[in-house]
Amino acid sequence: MPQPDVAPLSHVLAALDLTQLEDTMFAAPSLPFFLGRIYGGQVLSQAMMAAGRTTPDDGDGPRTLHSCHGYFLRPGRIDSALLFRVEILHDGRSFSTRRVHAIQHGKPILSVIASFQETQPGRDHQDQAPEVPDPETLPSVMELFEANPDPTAQFLARTGAFDIRHPAGDVFMEPAGTVEADQRVWMRARGTMAEGASQLLHRALLIYACDQVMLEPVLRRHSLSWGHEGISVASLDHSMWWHRDVDVSEWFLFEQHSPSAQGGRGLGTARIFDQSGRLVASAAQEGMVRVPEDTEG
């Protein structure tokens, strides 16, 4: 169980330090989570670490993680360790492709394919970052959690590995004041990254952070909050593309949108910029979003 006197990020870093059992088999612990099931971002980030540790190094450094596409198949149990089985699908001159299954009690709970690339020159362009208030001028949701006696809020204040700051206000306990399809949110790791930490680790931590906020634009579009009575939200799938190097110890900005929700599912998309305006990643996630009012009557 994470302790209050230890930086929250350190527990995530320990969980990402996988134990290699065989050439393509790894073991990892599960972290506590208030919902009683494994946090999806945890198992996704661990899968990226497992995949990355099987990719070749041709002498100029390891191949860089640039995309992944995964499905959450079953809820994971926080009281059981995880196995990660990596399948080597392809190693070419420029790209390597891996399939990873995260397994508990003999059954897969996540299936994901990830692609890695040799560093290469090429054309370069990106969309411009939006103008938003500086994160240091905004309140942190950690302050909200610390001031709330609710056990879930206290758990998040103690264990949340990333500081989260919403320019337009959060949707944790109460819905947003206006109905919008878009959201912007700043995030930064709550802890120190070792100097020279690999891009694989930074990129795995970014996907860890993503899963916390990817469905919030769906909530905003329907005047919902995480605290809505009886709400049930779960990630169904996740896709991510890393465009440029990432440093999670610095602030990064999510520019998010929800284009659709239907049938108890909602889609959230994100463009992720660093504080200098570089587009470092893009992501998309569909999730189950159910509220009791939709099935009453």
Coordinates of C-alpha atoms in Angstrom, one line a residue:
M1 CA 0.0 0.0 0.0
P2 CA 1.5 3.4 -0.9
Q3 CA 2.7 5.4 2.1
P4 CA 2.0 9.2 2.5
D5 CA 5.6 10.0 3.1
V6 CA 6.8 8.6 -0.2
A7 CA 6.4 10.5 -3.5
P8 CA 3.3 8.9 -5.3
L9 CA 5.2 8.6 -8.5
S10 CA 7.7 6.2 -6.9
H11 CA 5.1 3.5 -6.5
V12 CA 4.2 3.7 -10.2
L13 CA 7.9 3.5 -11.1
A14 CA 8.3 0.4 -9.0
A15 CA 5.4 -1.2 -10.7
L16 CA 6.9 -0.5 -14.1
D17 CA 10.2 -2.2 -13.1
L18 CA 9.1 -5.6 -14.4
T19 CA 10.6 -8.9 -13.4
Q20 CA 11.8 -10.9 -16.5
L21 CA 10.8 -14.5 -16.1
E22 CA 11.7 -15.6 -19.7
D23 CA 12.8 -13.9 -22.9
T24 CA 9.3 -12.8 -23.6
M25 CA 7.5 -13.2 -20.2
F26 CA 7.4 -10.6 -17.4
A27 CA 5.8 -10.3 -14.0
A28 CA 4.6 -7.1 -12.3
P29 CA 2.7 -6.2 -9.2
S30 CA -0.8 -4.6 -9.1
L31 CA -1.2 -1.2 -7.4
P32 CA -4.1 -0.4 -5.0
F33 CA -7.0 1.4 -6.6
F34 CA -10.1 2.8 -5.0
L35 CA -12.5 1.0 -7.4
G36 CA -11.3 -2.4 -6.3
R37 CA -10.0 -3.3 -9.7
I38 CA -6.8 -2.5 -11.5
Y39 CA -6.5 1.0 -13.0
G40 CA -6.4 0.6 -16.7
G41 CA -3.5 3.0 -17.2
Q42 CA -1.4 0.9 -14.9
V43 CA -1.7 -2.3 -17.0
L44 CA -1.3 -0.4 -20.3
S45 CA 1.9 1.2 -19.1
Q46 CA 3.3 -2.1 -17.8
A47 CA 2.4 -3.7 -21.2
M48 CA 4.4 -1.0 -23.0
M49 CA 7.4 -1.7 -20.7
A50 CA 7.2 -5.4 -21.4
A51 CA 7.0 -4.9 -25.2
G52 CA 9.9 -2.4 -25.2
R53 CA 12.2 -4.7 -23.3
T54 CA 12.0 -7.2 -26.2
T55 CA 12.9 -4.8 -29.0
P56 CA 16.3 -4.9 -30.7
D57 CA 19.1 -2.4 -30.2
D58 CA 21.3 -2.1 -33.4
G59 CA 24.0 -0.2 -31.5
D60 CA 22.4 3.3 -31.8
G61 CA 20.0 2.9 -29.0
P62 CA 16.7 1.1 -28.6
R63 CA 13.8 1.5 -31.0
T64 CA 11.3 4.1 -29.9
L65 CA 7.7 3.3 -28.9
H66 CA 5.5 5.3 -31.4
S67 CA 2.0 3.7 -31.3
C68 CA -0.2 1.2 -29.5
H69 CA -3.8 -0.1 -29.9
G70 CA -5.3 -2.1 -27.1
Y71 CA -8.5 -3.6 -25.7
F72 CA -9.4 -4.1 -22.1
L73 CA -10.9 -7.6 -21.9
R74 CA -11.7 -8.2 -18.2
P75 CA -11.4 -6.2 -15.0
G76 CA -8.1 -6.8 -13.3
R77 CA -7.8 -7.8 -9.6
I78 CA -5.7 -5.6 -7.4
D79 CA -4.9 -8.5 -5.0
S80 CA -3.1 -10.5 -7.7
A81 CA 0.1 -10.1 -9.6
L82 CA 0.2 -9.8 -13.4
L83 CA 2.0 -11.7 -16.1
F84 CA 2.9 -10.1 -19.4
R85 CA 3.4 -12.4 -22.4
V86 CA 5.0 -10.7 -25.4
E87 CA 4.7 -12.1 -28.9
I88 CA 7.3 -10.9 -31.4
L89 CA 5.2 -10.3 -34.5
H90 CA 7.9 -8.5 -36.6
D91 CA 11.4 -7.1 -36.6
G92 CA 12.2 -5.2 -39.8
R93 CA 14.9 -2.7 -40.7
S94 CA 13.0 0.2 -39.3
F95 CA 10.0 -1.1 -37.3
S96 CA 9.3 -3.7 -34.6
T97 CA 5.8 -4.9 -33.8
R98 CA 4.8 -6.6 -30.5
R99 CA 1.6 -8.1 -29.2
V100 CA 1.2 -8.2 -25.4
H101 CA -1.3 -10.0 -23.3
A102 CA -1.6 -9.1 -19.6
I103 CA -2.7 -12.2 -17.8
Q104 CA -4.3 -12.9 -14.4
H105 CA -5.3 -16.4 -13.2
G106 CA -4.6 -17.8 -16.7
K107 CA -6.9 -15.3 -18.5
P108 CA -6.0 -12.2 -20.5
I109 CA -7.3 -8.9 -19.1
L110 CA -5.6 -6.7 -21.8
S111 CA -4.5 -7.4 -25.4
V112 CA -2.5 -4.7 -27.0
I113 CA -0.3 -4.3 -30.1
A114 CA 2.6 -1.8 -30.0
S115 CA 5.0 -0.5 -32.7
F116 CA 8.6 0.7 -32.3
Q117 CA 10.8 2.6 -34.8
E118 CA 14.4 3.2 -35.3
T119 CA 15.3 7.0 -35.0
Q120 CA 15.1 8.4 -38.6
P121 CA 15.1 11.7 -40.3
G122 CA 11.9 12.9 -42.1
R123 CA 9.5 15.8 -42.8
D124 CA 8.1 17.6 -39.7
H125 CA 4.9 19.5 -39.0
Q126 CA 2.4 19.7 -36.2
D127 CA -0.8 21.5 -35.2
Q128 CA -0.4 24.6 -33.0
A129 CA -1.0 24.3 -29.3
P130 CA -4.0 26.3 -27.9
E131 CA -3.6 29.3 -25.6
V132 CA -4.5 28.4 -22.1
P133 CA -3.7 29.8 -18.6
D134 CA -0.3 28.8 -17.2
P135 CA -0.7 25.7 -15.0
E136 CA 1.0 27.4 -12.0
T137 CA -1.8 29.9 -11.9
L138 CA -4.5 27.1 -11.6
P139 CA -5.7 25.2 -8.6
S140 CA -4.7 21.5 -8.3
V141 CA -7.3 18.8 -7.9
M142 CA -5.0 17.4 -5.2
E143 CA -5.9 20.4 -3.1
L144 CA -9.6 19.5 -3.6
F145 CA -9.0 15.9 -2.6
E146 CA -6.9 16.8 0.4
A147 CA -9.7 19.1 1.7
N148 CA -12.4 16.4 1.1
P149 CA -12.9 13.9 4.0
D150 CA -14.4 11.3 1.6
P151 CA -12.2 8.1 1.7
T152 CA -11.9 8.0 -2.1
A153 CA -10.7 11.7 -2.2
Q154 CA -8.2 11.0 0.5
F155 CA -7.0 7.9 -1.3
L156 CA -6.5 9.9 -4.5
A157 CA -4.7 12.7 -2.6
R158 CA -2.3 10.2 -1.1
T159 CA -1.6 8.0 -4.2
G160 CA -2.3 10.2 -7.3
A161 CA 1.0 10.0 -9.3
F162 CA 0.1 13.1 -11.4
D163 CA -0.9 16.6 -10.6
I164 CA -4.0 17.6 -12.5
R165 CA -5.2 21.1 -13.2
H166 CA -8.3 22.1 -15.3
P167 CA -8.4 25.6 -16.7
A168 CA -12.3 25.4 -16.8
G169 CA -12.7 23.6 -13.5
D170 CA -12.8 19.9 -12.7
V171 CA -15.6 17.4 -12.9
F172 CA -14.7 15.2 -10.0
M173 CA -17.5 15.9 -7.5
E174 CA -19.8 18.2 -9.5
P175 CA -20.6 18.6 -13.2
A176 CA -19.1 21.5 -15.1
G177 CA -21.2 24.8 -15.2
T178 CA -21.7 24.6 -19.0
V179 CA -22.2 21.7 -21.4
E180 CA -19.2 21.4 -23.6
A181 CA -17.7 18.8 -25.9
D182 CA -14.1 19.9 -25.2
Q183 CA -11.8 19.9 -22.3
R184 CA -8.3 21.2 -21.6
V185 CA -6.2 19.9 -18.7
W186 CA -2.6 20.2 -17.5
M187 CA -0.8 17.2 -15.9
R188 CA 2.7 16.7 -14.4
A189 CA 4.3 13.8 -12.5
R190 CA 4.2 14.2 -8.7
G191 CA 7.8 13.1 -8.1
T192 CA 11.3 13.1 -9.5
M193 CA 12.4 11.2 -12.6
A194 CA 15.9 9.9 -12.6
E195 CA 18.3 11.8 -14.9
G196 CA 18.6 9.9 -18.1
A197 CA 15.4 7.9 -17.7
S198 CA 14.5 6.2 -21.0
Q199 CA 11.9 7.4 -23.4
L200 CA 10.2 4.1 -23.0
L201 CA 9.6 4.9 -19.4
H202 CA 8.5 8.5 -20.0
R203 CA 6.1 7.3 -22.8
A204 CA 4.8 4.5 -20.6
L205 CA 4.1 7.0 -17.8
L206 CA 2.2 9.3 -20.3
I207 CA -0.1 6.4 -21.2
Y208 CA -0.5 5.8 -17.5
A209 CA -1.6 9.4 -17.0
C210 CA -3.9 9.4 -20.0
D211 CA -6.4 6.9 -18.7
Q212 CA -7.4 9.2 -15.9
V213 CA -8.9 11.9 -18.1
M214 CA -9.7 10.5 -21.5
L215 CA -13.4 10.1 -20.9
E216 CA -13.9 13.4 -19.1
P217 CA -15.1 15.2 -22.3
V218 CA -17.9 12.7 -22.5
L219 CA -18.9 13.6 -18.9
R220 CA -18.8 17.3 -19.7
R221 CA -21.0 16.9 -22.8
H222 CA -23.8 15.4 -20.6
S223 CA -23.4 17.5 -17.5
L224 CA -22.0 14.5 -15.6
S225 CA -19.3 14.2 -13.0
W226 CA -17.3 11.3 -11.6
G227 CA -19.3 11.8 -8.4
H228 CA -22.7 11.4 -10.2
E229 CA -24.8 8.9 -8.2
G230 CA -24.7 5.4 -9.7
I231 CA -22.4 6.3 -12.6
S232 CA -20.4 3.5 -14.0
V233 CA -17.4 4.3 -16.2
A234 CA -14.8 1.8 -17.6
S235 CA -12.2 2.0 -20.4
L236 CA -13.0 -0.4 -23.3
D237 CA -10.0 0.3 -25.6
H238 CA -7.2 2.8 -26.0
S239 CA -5.1 4.0 -28.9
M240 CA -2.1 6.2 -28.7
W241 CA 0.5 7.7 -31.0
W242 CA 3.8 9.3 -29.6
H243 CA 5.1 11.9 -32.0
R244 CA 8.0 13.5 -30.1
D245 CA 10.1 12.9 -27.0
V246 CA 8.2 13.2 -23.7
D247 CA 9.3 14.5 -20.3
V248 CA 6.6 13.7 -17.7
S249 CA 8.4 15.7 -15.0
E250 CA 7.4 18.9 -17.0
W251 CA 3.8 20.1 -17.5
F252 CA 1.9 18.7 -20.5
L253 CA -1.5 19.8 -21.8
F254 CA -4.4 17.7 -23.0
E255 CA -6.6 19.3 -25.6
Q256 CA -9.6 17.0 -25.6
H257 CA -12.9 16.4 -27.5
S258 CA -15.8 14.0 -27.4
P259 CA -17.3 13.6 -30.9
S260 CA -19.9 11.0 -30.0
A261 CA -21.6 8.9 -27.3
Q262 CA -24.3 6.2 -28.0
G263 CA -25.5 2.9 -26.6
G264 CA -23.7 3.4 -23.2
R265 CA -20.4 4.1 -24.9
G266 CA -18.5 7.4 -25.3
L267 CA -15.5 8.4 -27.3
G268 CA -12.8 10.8 -26.1
T269 CA -9.8 12.1 -28.1
A270 CA -6.8 14.1 -27.1
R271 CA -3.9 16.0 -28.5
I272 CA -1.1 16.3 -26.0
F273 CA 1.4 19.2 -26.0
D274 CA 4.3 20.0 -23.8
Q275 CA 4.6 23.4 -22.2
S276 CA 6.7 24.7 -25.0
G277 CA 3.9 23.9 -27.5
R278 CA 5.4 20.7 -29.0
L279 CA 2.8 18.1 -30.0
V280 CA 4.2 15.1 -28.2
A281 CA 1.3 12.6 -28.5
S282 CA -2.3 11.9 -29.6
A283 CA -4.8 9.5 -28.1
A284 CA -8.3 8.1 -28.5
Q285 CA -10.3 6.0 -26.1
E286 CA -13.8 4.6 -26.1
G287 CA -15.3 3.8 -22.7
M288 CA -18.5 2.5 -21.1
V289 CA -20.4 5.4 -19.6
R290 CA -23.6 4.3 -17.8
V291 CA -25.9 6.3 -15.5
P292 CA -29.0 4.9 -13.8
E293 CA -31.3 7.5 -15.5
D294 CA -30.7 6.0 -18.9
T295 CA -32.2 2.6 -18.0
E296 CA -35.0 3.7 -15.7
G297 CA -38.6 3.3 -16.8

